[in-house]
């Protein structure tokens, strides 16, 4: 199971409404030269930010899902700040040097002030792919999956970063779904009430005013994808699995499609499911 922007833009001279969707590459009209007519002459002006890429902070960047998110963000043309606890160790996880990838020391359990420093005021979005590691510390899930996520949200509010994607899990609201005896629900809550900790964090995000997408995947697999993504509303899926590659893809695509705004989506993969675009997938889920 998984444990993981009102967009801030520079001032542009725009004559048409501006979509808050993130377009990281120069295919965005805002990245092209603007032609203006002055008398009988046409002049070209390079617009501010023409070479800038949208920057995403990834918490839990060296985790099994977080690493895939980083890789897919870079492939999509984003710049990435990888929030990690050990920069030296993190660099060994990403052997290829990439000028768009920056490692910053960040521990979600150390409070929002330090996280705000790590995220910085040049960040457009945050993706949370953190997760506690099983241990004898029964408070670990609350430190990471609850308070850690809350710390990230507060850091975003301090900085004015208003786009937030959280990787959570199906069955977080298992009790309300009548899944108290579901083996997966029981197992995951044995370790310090993990799913309850995640649910509390989700509820905090939803009340924060931040533009969120909460992604609840089924059982996570390290294998390549098998089958197509099935996306359902919150508190719908109680079983199923999905490749971490597909979870990372959903998290990244959420930044590109306004259909994902202010939504909780549950995802699994099924071989019999038809392939659907992300506009269709996110658009099929209603906001609550």
XYZ file of C-alpha atoms in Angstrom:
288
model
C 0.000 0.000 0.000
C 1.160 3.520 -0.585
C 2.354 5.850 2.120
C 3.806 9.968 -1.063
C -0.788 24.188 -7.125
C -3.311 27.347 -7.076
C -0.461 28.079 -9.470
C 1.826 30.995 -8.685
C 2.861 32.580 -11.968
C 4.978 35.571 -12.909
C 3.164 38.603 -14.228
C 2.485 38.161 -17.909
C 0.638 40.422 -20.287
C -2.257 38.160 -21.233
C -5.325 39.152 -23.203
C -7.187 35.874 -22.687
C -8.060 33.966 -19.486
C -5.145 31.986 -18.133
C -5.534 28.335 -17.216
C -3.895 27.272 -13.970
C -2.851 23.980 -15.530
C 0.883 23.403 -15.385
C 2.539 23.286 -18.774
C 6.246 22.720 -18.105
C 7.610 22.850 -21.621
C 7.899 25.487 -24.310
C 4.774 24.135 -25.995
C 2.937 26.477 -23.653
C 2.075 29.698 -25.522
C 3.503 31.649 -22.600
C 6.919 30.315 -23.486
C 6.902 31.630 -27.041
C 7.937 35.049 -28.211
C 5.197 37.632 -28.216
C 4.695 39.657 -31.403
C 3.363 43.170 -30.944
C 2.420 45.797 -33.494
C 3.894 49.244 -33.032
C 2.726 51.518 -35.810
C 3.773 49.800 -39.018
C 6.464 47.692 -37.318
C 6.170 44.275 -35.777
C 8.481 43.755 -32.827
C 9.213 40.582 -30.919
C 9.690 40.471 -27.174
C 10.865 37.461 -25.261
C 8.372 37.067 -22.434
C 9.450 36.826 -18.829
C 10.102 33.259 -17.733
C 10.484 31.955 -21.269
C 13.188 29.514 -20.245
C 11.842 28.723 -16.807
C 10.437 25.324 -16.012
C 7.755 24.630 -13.471
C 9.378 23.317 -10.305
C 7.917 20.514 -8.203
C 9.039 19.508 -4.718
C 8.762 15.770 -4.074
C 8.707 14.589 -0.468
C 9.858 11.003 -0.115
C 11.782 11.239 -3.381
C 13.936 8.157 -2.797
C 11.058 5.857 -1.907
C 9.901 3.185 -4.319
C 7.053 5.360 -5.591
C 8.724 8.727 -4.999
C 11.688 7.851 -7.184
C 9.377 6.965 -10.049
C 7.545 10.268 -9.587
C 10.831 12.165 -9.835
C 11.815 10.303 -12.986
C 8.468 10.925 -14.653
C 8.441 14.603 -13.712
C 11.846 15.047 -15.322
C 10.687 13.150 -18.404
C 7.706 15.518 -18.663
C 9.944 18.577 -18.600
C 9.549 19.687 -14.981
C 12.369 20.800 -12.723
C 12.422 18.800 -9.495
C 13.474 19.436 -5.934
C 13.895 16.047 -4.323
C 13.248 16.249 -0.595
C 15.406 13.622 1.109
C 16.825 12.939 4.555
C 20.296 11.929 3.300
C 21.504 13.816 0.219
C 24.599 11.674 -0.279
C 22.616 8.449 -0.236
C 19.902 9.967 -2.426
C 22.369 10.818 -5.172
C 23.264 7.143 -5.496
C 19.603 6.418 -6.231
C 19.725 8.715 -9.255
C 23.057 7.851 -10.919
C 22.514 10.025 -13.984
C 23.278 13.722 -13.510
C 20.371 15.962 -14.473
C 20.579 19.736 -14.295
C 16.836 19.888 -13.583
C 17.141 17.720 -10.460
C 18.179 19.266 -7.170
C 18.460 17.430 -3.847
C 17.480 19.229 -0.660
C 17.554 17.952 2.893
C 14.007 17.592 4.167
C 12.420 15.539 6.937
C 8.649 15.910 7.164
C 8.720 15.118 10.875
C 10.864 18.160 11.724
C 8.149 20.770 11.372
C 6.793 23.142 8.745
C 9.414 25.885 9.184
C 12.321 23.712 8.061
C 10.201 22.229 5.297
C 9.357 25.699 3.994
C 13.087 26.437 3.777
C 13.643 23.235 1.823
C 10.699 23.780 -0.521
C 11.658 27.396 -1.199
C 9.704 30.216 -2.771
C 10.466 29.068 -6.321
C 8.326 25.936 -6.092
C 5.031 25.621 -7.945
C 3.716 22.337 -6.564
C 4.357 19.687 -3.928
C 3.872 15.945 -4.283
C 3.906 13.945 -1.077
C 5.010 10.338 -1.523
C 6.284 9.726 1.991
C 5.610 6.633 4.066
C 6.784 5.322 7.391
C 9.029 2.285 7.570
C 7.733 -0.529 9.786
C 9.412 -0.460 13.189
C 8.699 -0.943 16.867
C 7.772 2.724 17.075
C 3.977 2.567 16.949
C 3.844 6.352 16.607
C 5.822 6.294 13.352
C 2.733 6.309 11.105
C 1.403 9.382 12.898
C 4.768 11.144 12.773
C 5.113 10.581 9.018
C 1.718 9.905 7.455
C -0.253 12.327 9.610
C 1.864 15.070 11.187
C 4.441 14.918 8.391
C 1.800 15.545 5.744
C 0.265 18.319 7.835
C 3.710 19.920 8.120
C 4.031 19.881 4.330
C 0.632 21.505 3.887
C 1.497 24.227 6.401
C 4.805 24.856 4.648
C 2.913 25.278 1.371
C 0.499 27.718 2.957
C 3.400 29.733 4.343
C 5.047 29.941 0.928
C 1.881 30.409 -1.105
C 2.286 27.095 -2.931
C -1.275 26.050 -3.548
C -1.065 22.841 -5.559
C -0.630 19.656 -3.564
C -0.754 16.003 -4.604
C -0.820 13.300 -1.933
C -0.216 9.595 -2.428
C -2.442 7.873 0.103
C -4.110 4.428 -0.023
C -7.394 2.721 -0.674
C -9.248 1.599 2.462
C -8.149 4.615 4.512
C -11.829 5.095 5.284
C -12.448 1.374 5.636
C -14.510 1.697 8.789
C -17.082 3.908 7.042
C -17.068 1.527 4.070
C -17.964 -1.485 6.197
C -14.489 -2.982 5.657
C -13.453 -3.409 9.287
C -12.859 -7.133 8.718
C -11.050 -6.687 5.424
C -7.654 -8.407 5.933
C -5.798 -5.530 4.269
C -7.506 -2.976 6.517
C -6.653 -5.009 9.612
C -3.045 -5.634 8.563
C -2.227 -2.027 7.728
C -3.709 -0.743 10.951
C -1.712 -3.189 13.048
C 1.303 -0.909 12.553
C 0.161 2.064 14.588
C -3.211 2.605 12.913
C -1.557 3.574 9.641
C -4.725 4.012 7.592
C -6.375 6.115 10.263
C -3.300 8.357 10.332
C -3.528 8.776 6.563
C -7.233 9.570 6.737
C -6.632 12.286 9.321
C -4.031 13.852 7.024
C -6.434 13.721 4.083
C -9.099 15.495 6.081
C -6.622 18.209 7.051
C -5.701 18.795 3.406
C -9.334 19.060 2.381
C -10.004 21.739 4.978
C -6.808 23.685 4.267
C -8.033 25.586 1.209
C -5.153 24.231 -0.852
C -5.822 22.900 -4.364
C -5.373 19.187 -3.789
C -5.493 15.870 -5.543
C -5.446 12.851 -3.254
C -4.481 9.629 -4.996
C -5.435 6.385 -3.265
C -3.780 3.418 -4.984
C -4.483 -0.227 -4.326
C -1.744 -2.707 -3.451
C 1.543 -1.459 -4.878
C 3.632 -3.588 -7.212
C 7.201 -2.984 -8.336
C 6.531 -4.852 -11.589
C 5.880 -3.045 -14.875
C 2.237 -2.143 -15.506
C -0.179 -4.914 -16.380
C -3.559 -3.716 -17.452
C -5.018 -0.230 -17.709
C -5.766 2.232 -14.947
C -9.193 2.093 -13.342
C -10.113 5.281 -11.461
C -13.028 5.402 -9.028
C -14.411 7.903 -6.489
C -13.294 7.853 -2.876
C -14.437 5.010 -0.613
C -15.224 2.750 -3.563
C -12.373 0.269 -4.008
C -11.601 -2.324 -1.349
C -9.239 -4.573 -3.312
C -6.956 -4.606 -6.311
C -3.366 -3.707 -7.134
C -1.416 -1.396 -9.406
C 2.138 -0.829 -10.591
C 4.064 1.944 -8.874
C 4.873 3.242 -12.363
C 1.170 3.890 -12.932
C 0.762 5.535 -9.526
C 3.615 7.897 -10.382
C 2.023 8.599 -13.746
C -1.294 9.525 -12.136
C 0.453 11.844 -9.659
C 2.323 13.673 -12.422
C -0.671 13.865 -14.751
C -2.700 15.395 -11.915
C -0.468 18.463 -12.264
C -1.325 18.744 -15.947
C -5.096 18.356 -15.895
C -7.495 20.719 -14.105
C -10.021 17.876 -14.076
C -8.045 16.542 -11.105
C -8.483 19.621 -8.913
C -10.007 19.188 -5.454
C -10.604 15.478 -5.905
C -9.922 12.181 -4.163
C -9.375 9.335 -6.631
C -8.857 5.639 -6.071
C -6.863 3.651 -8.606
C -6.079 0.043 -9.472
C -5.102 -1.665 -12.728
C -7.170 -4.284 -14.525
C -6.285 -6.199 -17.671
C -9.876 -6.095 -18.911
C -10.236 -2.341 -18.422
C -10.239 -0.114 -21.527
C -7.492 2.447 -21.921
C -8.789 5.947 -21.143
C -7.186 9.363 -21.322
C -6.388 11.185 -18.111
C -8.899 13.859 -19.020
C -11.536 11.118 -19.072
C -10.280 9.431 -15.923
C -10.113 12.561 -13.773
C -13.193 14.020 -15.412
C -15.262 10.973 -14.433
C -14.752 11.743 -10.728
C -17.008 14.357 -9.162
C -15.807 16.801 -6.551
C -17.265 16.440 -3.055
